[in-house]
PDB file of C-alpha atoms in Angstrom:
ATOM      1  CA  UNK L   1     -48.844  70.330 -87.025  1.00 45.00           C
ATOM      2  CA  UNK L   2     -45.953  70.524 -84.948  1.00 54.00           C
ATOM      3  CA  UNK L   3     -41.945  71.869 -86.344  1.00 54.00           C
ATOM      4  CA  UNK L   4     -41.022  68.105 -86.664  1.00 52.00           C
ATOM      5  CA  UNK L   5     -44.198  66.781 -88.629  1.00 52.00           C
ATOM      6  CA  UNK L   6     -44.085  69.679 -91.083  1.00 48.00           C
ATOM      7  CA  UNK L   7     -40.370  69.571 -92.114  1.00 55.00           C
ATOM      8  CA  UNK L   8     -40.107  65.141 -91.904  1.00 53.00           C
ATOM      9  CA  UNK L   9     -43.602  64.817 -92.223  1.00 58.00           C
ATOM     10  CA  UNK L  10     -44.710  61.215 -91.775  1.00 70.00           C
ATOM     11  CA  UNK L  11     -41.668  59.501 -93.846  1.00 77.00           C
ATOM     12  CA  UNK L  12     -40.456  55.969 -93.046  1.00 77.00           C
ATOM     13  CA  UNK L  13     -36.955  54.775 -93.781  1.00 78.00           C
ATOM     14  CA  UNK L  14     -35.512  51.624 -93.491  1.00 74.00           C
ATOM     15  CA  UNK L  15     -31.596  52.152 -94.592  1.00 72.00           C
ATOM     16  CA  UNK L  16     -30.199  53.641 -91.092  1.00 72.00           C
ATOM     17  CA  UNK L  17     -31.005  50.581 -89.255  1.00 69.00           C
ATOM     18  CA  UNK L  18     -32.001  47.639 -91.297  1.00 72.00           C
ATOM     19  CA  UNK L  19     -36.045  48.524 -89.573  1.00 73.00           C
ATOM     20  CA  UNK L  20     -38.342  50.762 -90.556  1.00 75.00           C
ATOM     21  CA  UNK L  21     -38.001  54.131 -88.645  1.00 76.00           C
ATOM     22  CA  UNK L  22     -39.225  57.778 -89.115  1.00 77.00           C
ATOM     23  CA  UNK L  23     -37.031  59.885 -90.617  1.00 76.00           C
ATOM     24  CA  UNK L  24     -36.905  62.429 -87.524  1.00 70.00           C
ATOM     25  CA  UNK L  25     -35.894  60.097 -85.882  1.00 71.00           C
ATOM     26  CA  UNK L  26     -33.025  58.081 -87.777  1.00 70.00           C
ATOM     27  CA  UNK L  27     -29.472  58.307 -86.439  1.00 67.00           C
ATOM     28  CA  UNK L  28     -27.626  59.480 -89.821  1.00 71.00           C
ATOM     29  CA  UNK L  29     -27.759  62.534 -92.459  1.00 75.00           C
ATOM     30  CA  UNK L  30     -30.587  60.711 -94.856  1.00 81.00           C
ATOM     31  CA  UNK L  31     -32.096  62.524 -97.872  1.00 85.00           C
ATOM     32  CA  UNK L  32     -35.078  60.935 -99.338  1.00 88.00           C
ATOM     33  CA  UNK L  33     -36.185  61.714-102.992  1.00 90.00           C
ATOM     34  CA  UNK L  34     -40.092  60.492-102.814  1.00 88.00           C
ATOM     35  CA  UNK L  35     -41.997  59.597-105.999  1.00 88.00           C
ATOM     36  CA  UNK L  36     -43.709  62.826-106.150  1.00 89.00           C
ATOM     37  CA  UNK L  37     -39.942  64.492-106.333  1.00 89.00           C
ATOM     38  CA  UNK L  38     -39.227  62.206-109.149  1.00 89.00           C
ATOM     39  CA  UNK L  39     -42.382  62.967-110.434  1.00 88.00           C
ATOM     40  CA  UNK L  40     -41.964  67.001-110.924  1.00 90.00           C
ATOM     41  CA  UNK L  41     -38.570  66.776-111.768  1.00 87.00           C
ATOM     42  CA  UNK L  42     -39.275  64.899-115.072  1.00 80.00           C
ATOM     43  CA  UNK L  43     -35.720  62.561-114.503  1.00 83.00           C
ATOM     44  CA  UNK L  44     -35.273  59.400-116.781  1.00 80.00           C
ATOM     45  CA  UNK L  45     -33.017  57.417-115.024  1.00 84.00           C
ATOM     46  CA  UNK L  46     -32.488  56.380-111.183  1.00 88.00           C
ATOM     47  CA  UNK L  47     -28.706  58.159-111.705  1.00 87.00           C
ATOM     48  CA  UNK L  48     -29.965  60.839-112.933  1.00 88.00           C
ATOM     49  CA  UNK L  49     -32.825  61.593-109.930  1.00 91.00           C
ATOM     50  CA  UNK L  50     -29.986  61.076-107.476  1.00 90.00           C
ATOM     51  CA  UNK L  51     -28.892  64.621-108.953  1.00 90.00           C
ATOM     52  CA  UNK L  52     -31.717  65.952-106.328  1.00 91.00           C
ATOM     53  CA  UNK L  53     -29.453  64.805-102.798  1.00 90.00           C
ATOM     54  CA  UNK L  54     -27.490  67.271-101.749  1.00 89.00           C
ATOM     55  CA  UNK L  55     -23.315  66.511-101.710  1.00 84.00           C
ATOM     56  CA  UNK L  56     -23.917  63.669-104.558  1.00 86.00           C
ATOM     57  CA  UNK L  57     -21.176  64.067-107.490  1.00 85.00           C
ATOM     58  CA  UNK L  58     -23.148  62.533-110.699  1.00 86.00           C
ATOM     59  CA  UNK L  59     -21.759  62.680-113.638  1.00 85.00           C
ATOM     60  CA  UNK L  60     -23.123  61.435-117.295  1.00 84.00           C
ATOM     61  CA  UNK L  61     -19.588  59.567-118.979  1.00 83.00           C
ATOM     62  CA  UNK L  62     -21.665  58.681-121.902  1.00 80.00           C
ATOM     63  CA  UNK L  63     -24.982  57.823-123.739  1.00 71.00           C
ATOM     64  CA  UNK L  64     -25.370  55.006-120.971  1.00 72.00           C
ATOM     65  CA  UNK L  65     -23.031  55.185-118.617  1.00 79.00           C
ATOM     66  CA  UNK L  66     -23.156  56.800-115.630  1.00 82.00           C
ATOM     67  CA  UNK L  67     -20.340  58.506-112.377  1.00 82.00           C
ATOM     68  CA  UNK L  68     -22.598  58.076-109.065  1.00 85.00           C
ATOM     69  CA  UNK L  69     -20.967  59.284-105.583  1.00 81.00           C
ATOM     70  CA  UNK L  70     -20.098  61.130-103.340  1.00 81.00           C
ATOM     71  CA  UNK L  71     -16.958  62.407-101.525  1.00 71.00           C
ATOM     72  CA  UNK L  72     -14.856  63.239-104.351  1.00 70.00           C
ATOM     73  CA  UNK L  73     -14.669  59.194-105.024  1.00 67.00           C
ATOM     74  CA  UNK L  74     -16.263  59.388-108.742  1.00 73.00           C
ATOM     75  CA  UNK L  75     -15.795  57.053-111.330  1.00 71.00           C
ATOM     76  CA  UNK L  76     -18.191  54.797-113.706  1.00 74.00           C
ATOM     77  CA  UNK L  77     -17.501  51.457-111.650  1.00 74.00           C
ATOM     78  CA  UNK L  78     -17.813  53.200-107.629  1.00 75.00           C
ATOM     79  CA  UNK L  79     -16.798  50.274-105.463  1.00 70.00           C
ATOM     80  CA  UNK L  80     -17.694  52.396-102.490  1.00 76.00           C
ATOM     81  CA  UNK L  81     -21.255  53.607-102.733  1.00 82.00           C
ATOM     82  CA  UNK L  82     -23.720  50.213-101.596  1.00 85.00           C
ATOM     83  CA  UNK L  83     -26.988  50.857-103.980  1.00 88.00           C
ATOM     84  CA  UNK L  84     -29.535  48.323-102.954  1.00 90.00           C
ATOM     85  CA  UNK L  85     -33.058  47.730-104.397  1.00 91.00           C
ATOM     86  CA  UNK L  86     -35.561  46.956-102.361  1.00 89.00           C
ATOM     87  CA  UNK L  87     -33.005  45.513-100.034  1.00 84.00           C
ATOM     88  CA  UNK L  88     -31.289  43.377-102.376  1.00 88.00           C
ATOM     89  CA  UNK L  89     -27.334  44.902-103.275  1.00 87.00           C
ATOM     90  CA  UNK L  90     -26.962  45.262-107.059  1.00 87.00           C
ATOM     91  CA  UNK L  91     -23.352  46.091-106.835  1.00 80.00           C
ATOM     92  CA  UNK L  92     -21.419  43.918-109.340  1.00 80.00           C
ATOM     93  CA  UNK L  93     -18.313  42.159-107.755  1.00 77.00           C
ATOM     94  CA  UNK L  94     -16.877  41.792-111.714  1.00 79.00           C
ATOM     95  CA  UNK L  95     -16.041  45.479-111.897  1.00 76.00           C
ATOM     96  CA  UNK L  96     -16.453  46.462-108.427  1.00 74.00           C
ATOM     97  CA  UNK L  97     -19.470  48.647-108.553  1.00 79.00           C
ATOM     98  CA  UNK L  98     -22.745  49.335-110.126  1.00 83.00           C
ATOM     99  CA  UNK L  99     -24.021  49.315-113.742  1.00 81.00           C
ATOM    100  CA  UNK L 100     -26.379  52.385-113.142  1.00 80.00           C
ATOM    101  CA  UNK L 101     -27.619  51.284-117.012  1.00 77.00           C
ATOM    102  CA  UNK L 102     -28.479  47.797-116.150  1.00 78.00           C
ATOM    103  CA  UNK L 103     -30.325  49.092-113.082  1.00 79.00           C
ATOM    104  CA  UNK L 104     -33.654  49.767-115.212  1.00 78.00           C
ATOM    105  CA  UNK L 105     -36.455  50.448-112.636  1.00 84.00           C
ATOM    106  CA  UNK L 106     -39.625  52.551-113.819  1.00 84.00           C
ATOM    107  CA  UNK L 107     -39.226  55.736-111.820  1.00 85.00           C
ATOM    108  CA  UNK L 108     -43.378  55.397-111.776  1.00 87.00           C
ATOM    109  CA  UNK L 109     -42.321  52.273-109.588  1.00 89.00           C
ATOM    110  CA  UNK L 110     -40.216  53.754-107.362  1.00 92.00           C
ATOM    111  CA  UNK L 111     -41.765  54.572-103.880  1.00 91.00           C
ATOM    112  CA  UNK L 112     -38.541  56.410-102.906  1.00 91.00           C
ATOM    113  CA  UNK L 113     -34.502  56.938-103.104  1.00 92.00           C
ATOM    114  CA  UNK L 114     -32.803  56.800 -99.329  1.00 90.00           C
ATOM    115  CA  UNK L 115     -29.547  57.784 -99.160  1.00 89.00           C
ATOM    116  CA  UNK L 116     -26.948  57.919 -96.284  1.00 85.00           C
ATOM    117  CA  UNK L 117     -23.921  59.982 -97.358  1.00 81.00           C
ATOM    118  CA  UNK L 118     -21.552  58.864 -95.071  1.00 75.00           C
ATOM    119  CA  UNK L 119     -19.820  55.993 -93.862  1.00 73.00           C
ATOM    120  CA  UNK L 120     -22.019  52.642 -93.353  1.00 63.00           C
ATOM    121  CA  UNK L 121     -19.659  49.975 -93.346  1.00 57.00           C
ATOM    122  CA  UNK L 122     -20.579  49.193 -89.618  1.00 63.00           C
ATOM    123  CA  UNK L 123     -24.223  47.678 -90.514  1.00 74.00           C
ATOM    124  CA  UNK L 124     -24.114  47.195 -94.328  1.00 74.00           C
ATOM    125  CA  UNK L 125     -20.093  45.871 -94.515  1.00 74.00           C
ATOM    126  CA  UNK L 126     -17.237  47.116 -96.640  1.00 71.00           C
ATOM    127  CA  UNK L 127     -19.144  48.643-100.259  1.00 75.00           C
ATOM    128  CA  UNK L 128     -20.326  51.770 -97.996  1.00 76.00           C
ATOM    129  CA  UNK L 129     -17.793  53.380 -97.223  1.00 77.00           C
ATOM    130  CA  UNK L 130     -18.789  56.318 -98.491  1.00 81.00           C
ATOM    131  CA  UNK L 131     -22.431  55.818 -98.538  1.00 83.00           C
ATOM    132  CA  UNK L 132     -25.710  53.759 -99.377  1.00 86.00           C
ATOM    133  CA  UNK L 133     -28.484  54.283-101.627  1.00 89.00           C
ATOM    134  CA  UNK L 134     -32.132  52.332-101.174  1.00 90.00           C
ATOM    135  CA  UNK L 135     -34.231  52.603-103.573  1.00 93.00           C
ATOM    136  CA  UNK L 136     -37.529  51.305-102.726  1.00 92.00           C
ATOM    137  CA  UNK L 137     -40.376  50.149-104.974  1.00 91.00           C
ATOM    138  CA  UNK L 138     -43.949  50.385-104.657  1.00 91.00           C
ATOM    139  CA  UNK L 139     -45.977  47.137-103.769  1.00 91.00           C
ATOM    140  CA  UNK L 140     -47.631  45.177-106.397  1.00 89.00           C
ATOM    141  CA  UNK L 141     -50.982  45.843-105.312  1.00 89.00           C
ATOM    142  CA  UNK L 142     -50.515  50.139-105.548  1.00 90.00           C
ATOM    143  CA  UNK L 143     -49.334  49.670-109.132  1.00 88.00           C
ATOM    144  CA  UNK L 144     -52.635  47.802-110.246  1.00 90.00           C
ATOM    145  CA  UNK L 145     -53.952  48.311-114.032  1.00 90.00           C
ATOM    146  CA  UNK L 146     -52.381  50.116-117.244  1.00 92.00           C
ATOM    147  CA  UNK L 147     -49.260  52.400-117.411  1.00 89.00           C
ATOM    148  CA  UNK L 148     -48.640  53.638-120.903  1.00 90.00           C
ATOM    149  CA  UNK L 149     -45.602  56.339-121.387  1.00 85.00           C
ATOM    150  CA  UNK L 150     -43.455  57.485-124.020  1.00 85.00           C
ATOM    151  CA  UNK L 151     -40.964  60.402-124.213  1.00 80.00           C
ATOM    152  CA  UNK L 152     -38.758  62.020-127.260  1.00 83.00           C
ATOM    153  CA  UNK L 153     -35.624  64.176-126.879  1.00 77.00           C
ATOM    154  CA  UNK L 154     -32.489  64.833-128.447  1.00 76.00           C
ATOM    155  CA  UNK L 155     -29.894  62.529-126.879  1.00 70.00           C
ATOM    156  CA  UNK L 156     -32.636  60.182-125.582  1.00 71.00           C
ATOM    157  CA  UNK L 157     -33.879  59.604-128.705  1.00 77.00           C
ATOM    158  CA  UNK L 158     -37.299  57.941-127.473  1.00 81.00           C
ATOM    159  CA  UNK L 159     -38.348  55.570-124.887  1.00 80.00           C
ATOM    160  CA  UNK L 160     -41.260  54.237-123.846  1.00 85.00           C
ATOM    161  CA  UNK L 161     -42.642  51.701-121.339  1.00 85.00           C
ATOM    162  CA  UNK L 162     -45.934  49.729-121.084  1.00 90.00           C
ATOM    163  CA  UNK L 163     -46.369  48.674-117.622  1.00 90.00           C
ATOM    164  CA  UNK L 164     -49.609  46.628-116.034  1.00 93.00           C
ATOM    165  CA  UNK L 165     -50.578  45.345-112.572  1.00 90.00           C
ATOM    166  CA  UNK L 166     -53.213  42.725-111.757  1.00 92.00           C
ATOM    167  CA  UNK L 167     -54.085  40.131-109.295  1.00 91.00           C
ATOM    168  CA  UNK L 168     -54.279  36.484-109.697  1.00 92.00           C
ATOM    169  CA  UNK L 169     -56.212  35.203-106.009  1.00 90.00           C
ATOM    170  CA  UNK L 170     -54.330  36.675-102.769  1.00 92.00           C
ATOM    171  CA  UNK L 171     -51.196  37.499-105.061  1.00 93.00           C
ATOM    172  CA  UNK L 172     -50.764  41.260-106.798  1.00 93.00           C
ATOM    173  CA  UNK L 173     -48.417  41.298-109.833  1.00 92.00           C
ATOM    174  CA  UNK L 174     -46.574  43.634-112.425  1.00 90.00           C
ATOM    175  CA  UNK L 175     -45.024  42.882-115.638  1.00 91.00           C
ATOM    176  CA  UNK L 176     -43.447  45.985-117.727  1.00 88.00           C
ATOM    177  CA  UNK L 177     -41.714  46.326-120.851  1.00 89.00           C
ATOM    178  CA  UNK L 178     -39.063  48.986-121.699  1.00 83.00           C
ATOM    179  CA  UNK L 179     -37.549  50.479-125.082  1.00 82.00           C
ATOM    180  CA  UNK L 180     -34.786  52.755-124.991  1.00 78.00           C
ATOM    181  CA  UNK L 181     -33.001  54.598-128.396  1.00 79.00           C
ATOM    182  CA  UNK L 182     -29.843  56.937-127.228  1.00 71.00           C
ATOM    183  CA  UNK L 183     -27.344  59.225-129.741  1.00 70.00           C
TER     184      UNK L 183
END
């Protein structure tokens, strides 16, 4: 393996450009947590996995509530940080920003966390101005069968999710089910 395959590897992002593109070759400063970061790290939350990018100021405000961003812009409702899912924006126009509690994706779901630090307001409009986050999900058909987990601590009380993947003809599905107790 060459410099460039070894240190980017085969990674595809899609948040530079609105089109799937190596990483090596994207025109912006992106960091990419992968699942198998997520993984090893042992994070909870999406909020709290977006500790792992360089320059990102997060901050926990409360049992639930969470400060995402980055260039010294913090605050629980950021109105300039774009976080999309999948593609879709989840910013919330009532508070101007993101409910980083509402935003309850399994982390065994997530495929991977792109982020641009940096202004993005040319291609994505006016909510990244400082930044955008994309976290992508896995596809239906690589999260097939059973996912039982459960974890205990002292602030997260417990939590557990029961998660399972079939297929119904040419179509893949997942339904999951979450339960959350926080001090």
């Amino acid at each position: 393996m060459d410099a460039e395959e070894l240190l980017f590897g085969e990674i595809e992002v899609t948040s530079v450009s609105k089109k799937p593109e190596k990483l090596s070759r994207a025109p912006a400063a992106v960091h990419v947590i992968t699942s198998e970061d997520i993984r090893r790290t042992g994070h909870k939350s999406i909020a709290e996995a977006l500790r792992l990018v360089p320059g990102m100021a997060v901050g926990r405000i409360d049992s639930s509530g969470w400060a995402v961003s980055t260039r010294g812009f913090n605050g629980r409702y950021n109105g300039k940080m774009l976080v999309l899912i999948d593609g879709r924006s989840v910013y919330t126009p009532l508070f101007g920003g993101v409910w980083w509690d509402q935003q309850d994706v399994p982390l065994e779901d997530v495929d991977r966390i792109e982020v641009i630090r940096g202004p993005g307001g040319t291609l994505w409009g006016a909510n990244a101005l400082n930044g955008v986050i994309n976290i992508v999900t896995k596809k239906a058909r690589d999260t097939q069968g059973g996912l039982l987990s459960a974890s205990d601590g002292i602030v997260e009380r417990g939590s557990g999710q029961l998660r399972y993947g079939g297929r119904a003809g040419n179509t893949h599905y997942r339904v999951y089910g979450r339960w959350n107790t926080r001090d």
